[in-house]
Amino acid sequence: MVSVIFPILSSVNPVSCQRGSHTLRDGVQDYGPLLEETPTVRVRVVNTVEKVHITVNGNYQITGSLTNVIEEGQRLQKSVVSVVGGNITIGNKHYDNSELRITSLQQGEIEVNDVRYHGKISILRQFNNMFSIIEEVDIERFVAGVLGREMPQSWDEEALSAQAVAIRTYVMYKKKIRRDETYHLDMPELAYRGTLGETPKTHRIAQETKGVVMTYNWHIFPAYFHSTCGGHTEDVRRVFEEDSTPPLSGVACNYCNNSKYYDWKVDLSKSVIEKKLREGNITVENIRTIRAVNHGVGKHGSQIEIVSANGSKKMNANTFRLLIGPNRLYSTAFSTQNNGGSIHFSGNGWGHGVGLCQYGAQSMAKTGFLWKDILGHYYPKIALVRIY
């Protein structure tokens, strides 16, 4: 069950919930709006590139970093964006600015490499004629867009609602800790592709849970989630080397055994593993053995030990998994066998294993659990609070 506590949230600036009576509505604490309006979130959608294609559908405005209006137009045809001689270039126009902001007016959309985004983007000049692009978007639109790509929309609405709250909590945590940075979230952190994940259903679920986040001990926290835990979620300390707290310490999960990734086997060529590690600036030659060590409660290894002609080398297990490829090596809860030219992996689960198990959430929902109970299971000792 979800416990009732009096959290203090820090989203942009610390906000105290201890300022008056609160109402408990369907397990959600409501103190009245703690934030005056729906927040926006800055997402880095393009990082360190030489060029992209941009289209603006409808009226638009280009401003500099000091909000001075540089240009206005009715529609921006598909144009190449690049940096030439230190100037940001859009089509055949050159702008002597380190940052340009493009705002689509009248509910229009901006396309970056044929992916549609909402409202406003910033182009930030970098070194060596490179640049990045940041989108600023309403957090509920962002939640709807991520939700549609993190979970199949055919899944039970209680599972989808639990996922929406987990996404919002994670985003608000990142917004808090990165409040002074140019962006709050990077594309690899969540399954986000602009409007591609948005549907009427994802928008409805985002609105039905609008403003609801999870807290523990008066604070918001990084609400991690993954596909399949394989029987037990993992302690965040083992995977991300963060301080362990009750919501992220790992729980038994008897609900995800219908996932095809509950247990798995895969053979990976030693040459492929060595190549992927070299791409991450890790050199190993003639691999002899690979094993996961320092296992957590969910049996995920916190480190990987590689024995090769170079000797023995240890590295962070989740980093190893991501370098090899999360669609090749599904988790770090594995054992191995040397098969000559390859390594045979036998493992459980898909993903890092921390927080919400998505297949488990779906099974819980089908069994009759409500979204708040699903969250209470995977994130023990939380309080649910509506902050706007």
Coordinates of C-alpha atoms in Angstrom, one line a residue, residues 132-288:
S132 CA 22.8 20.6 -30.7
I133 CA 19.0 21.2 -30.5
I134 CA 16.9 21.5 -27.4
E135 CA 13.1 21.2 -27.4
E136 CA 11.1 23.0 -24.7
V137 CA 7.8 21.2 -24.3
D138 CA 4.9 21.1 -21.9
I139 CA 5.6 18.2 -19.5
E140 CA 2.1 16.6 -20.0
R141 CA 2.7 16.5 -23.8
F142 CA 6.1 15.0 -23.1
V143 CA 4.6 12.3 -20.8
A144 CA 2.0 11.4 -23.5
G145 CA 4.8 11.2 -26.1
V146 CA 7.0 8.9 -23.9
L147 CA 4.1 6.8 -22.7
G148 CA 3.2 5.8 -26.3
R149 CA 6.7 4.5 -26.9
E150 CA 7.4 2.9 -23.5
M151 CA 4.3 0.7 -23.4
P152 CA 2.0 -0.9 -26.0
Q153 CA -1.2 1.1 -26.0
S154 CA -3.2 -2.1 -26.1
W155 CA -2.1 -2.7 -22.5
D156 CA -4.4 -2.3 -19.5
E157 CA -5.1 1.4 -18.6
E158 CA -4.0 0.8 -15.0
A159 CA -0.5 -0.2 -16.1
L160 CA -0.4 2.7 -18.5
S161 CA -1.4 5.1 -15.8
A162 CA 1.3 3.7 -13.4
Q163 CA 3.8 4.2 -16.2
A164 CA 2.6 7.8 -16.8
V165 CA 3.2 8.7 -13.2
A166 CA 6.6 7.0 -13.2
I167 CA 7.6 9.0 -16.3
R168 CA 6.4 12.3 -14.8
T169 CA 8.2 11.6 -11.5
Y170 CA 11.5 10.8 -13.3
V171 CA 11.2 14.0 -15.5
M172 CA 10.5 16.2 -12.5
Y173 CA 13.5 14.8 -10.7
K174 CA 15.7 15.5 -13.7
K175 CA 14.2 19.0 -14.0
K176 CA 15.2 19.6 -10.3
I177 CA 18.8 18.3 -10.4
R178 CA 19.5 19.9 -13.9
R179 CA 17.6 23.1 -13.3
D180 CA 20.7 25.3 -14.2
E181 CA 21.8 23.3 -17.2
T182 CA 20.8 23.9 -20.9
Y183 CA 18.6 20.7 -20.9
H184 CA 16.9 18.5 -18.3
L185 CA 16.7 15.3 -20.3
D186 CA 18.8 13.6 -23.1
M187 CA 17.2 11.5 -25.8
P188 CA 18.7 8.2 -24.7
E189 CA 17.2 8.5 -21.2
L190 CA 13.6 7.9 -22.3
A191 CA 11.9 6.5 -25.4
Y192 CA 11.0 9.8 -26.8
R193 CA 10.5 10.8 -30.5
G194 CA 8.5 14.0 -30.5
T195 CA 4.9 13.5 -31.4
L196 CA 5.3 10.0 -32.7
G197 CA 4.2 8.4 -29.4
E198 CA 1.2 10.7 -28.9
T199 CA -2.3 9.4 -29.4
P200 CA -5.7 10.5 -27.9
K201 CA -5.3 7.6 -25.4
T202 CA -1.9 8.6 -24.2
H203 CA -3.0 12.3 -23.8
R204 CA -6.1 11.2 -21.9
I205 CA -4.1 9.1 -19.5
A206 CA -1.6 11.9 -19.0
Q207 CA -4.5 14.3 -18.2
E208 CA -6.2 11.9 -15.9
T209 CA -3.0 11.6 -13.8
K210 CA -2.0 15.2 -14.4
G211 CA 0.5 16.6 -11.9
V212 CA 0.8 13.4 -9.9
V213 CA 4.3 12.4 -8.8
M214 CA 5.8 9.9 -6.3
T215 CA 7.7 11.1 -3.3
Y216 CA 9.7 9.5 -0.5
N217 CA 10.7 11.2 2.8
W218 CA 9.5 14.6 1.5
H219 CA 11.4 14.4 -1.7
I220 CA 10.9 13.4 -5.3
F221 CA 13.2 10.7 -6.6
P222 CA 14.4 9.2 -10.0
A223 CA 11.6 6.7 -10.7
Y224 CA 13.4 4.3 -13.0
F225 CA 11.6 1.7 -15.0
H226 CA 12.4 -1.2 -17.3
S227 CA 10.8 -3.9 -19.4
T228 CA 11.2 -7.2 -17.4
C229 CA 12.9 -7.7 -14.1
G230 CA 13.1 -11.5 -14.3
G231 CA 11.7 -12.2 -10.8
H232 CA 13.1 -9.4 -8.6
T233 CA 13.8 -5.8 -9.2
E234 CA 17.3 -4.5 -8.4
D235 CA 18.8 -2.1 -5.9
V236 CA 19.6 1.2 -7.5
R237 CA 23.0 1.2 -5.7
R238 CA 24.1 -1.9 -7.7
V239 CA 23.2 -0.6 -11.1
F240 CA 23.6 3.2 -11.0
E241 CA 25.8 3.6 -7.9
E242 CA 23.3 5.9 -6.3
D243 CA 22.2 5.9 -2.7
S244 CA 19.8 3.2 -2.0
T245 CA 16.3 4.2 -0.7
P246 CA 13.3 2.0 0.0
P247 CA 11.5 2.9 -3.3
L248 CA 14.5 1.8 -5.3
S249 CA 15.9 -1.0 -3.1
G250 CA 14.3 -3.9 -5.1
V251 CA 11.2 -6.0 -4.5
A252 CA 10.1 -9.5 -5.4
C253 CA 8.1 -9.7 -8.6
N254 CA 5.9 -12.7 -9.3
Y255 CA 4.2 -11.1 -12.3
C256 CA 6.6 -10.8 -15.3
N257 CA 7.1 -14.5 -16.1
N258 CA 4.9 -14.2 -19.1
S259 CA 7.5 -12.0 -20.8
K260 CA 9.6 -13.7 -23.4
Y261 CA 12.6 -12.0 -21.8
Y262 CA 11.9 -13.5 -18.3
D263 CA 14.7 -15.9 -19.1
W264 CA 16.8 -15.9 -22.3
K265 CA 19.9 -17.4 -23.9
V266 CA 22.1 -15.8 -26.5
D267 CA 25.5 -16.5 -28.1
L268 CA 27.7 -13.4 -28.9
S269 CA 30.8 -13.6 -31.0
K270 CA 33.9 -12.6 -29.1
S271 CA 35.0 -10.5 -32.0
V272 CA 31.7 -8.5 -31.9
I273 CA 32.1 -8.0 -28.1
E274 CA 35.7 -6.8 -28.6
K275 CA 34.6 -4.4 -31.3
K276 CA 31.8 -2.9 -29.3
L277 CA 34.2 -2.4 -26.3
R278 CA 36.8 -0.7 -28.5
E279 CA 34.1 1.7 -29.6
G280 CA 33.8 2.6 -26.0
N281 CA 37.6 3.1 -25.7
I282 CA 38.0 -0.2 -23.8
T283 CA 40.6 -2.5 -25.4
V284 CA 40.5 -6.3 -24.8
E285 CA 41.9 -9.0 -27.0
N286 CA 41.3 -12.7 -27.2
I287 CA 38.6 -12.8 -24.6
R288 CA 38.7 -16.0 -22.4

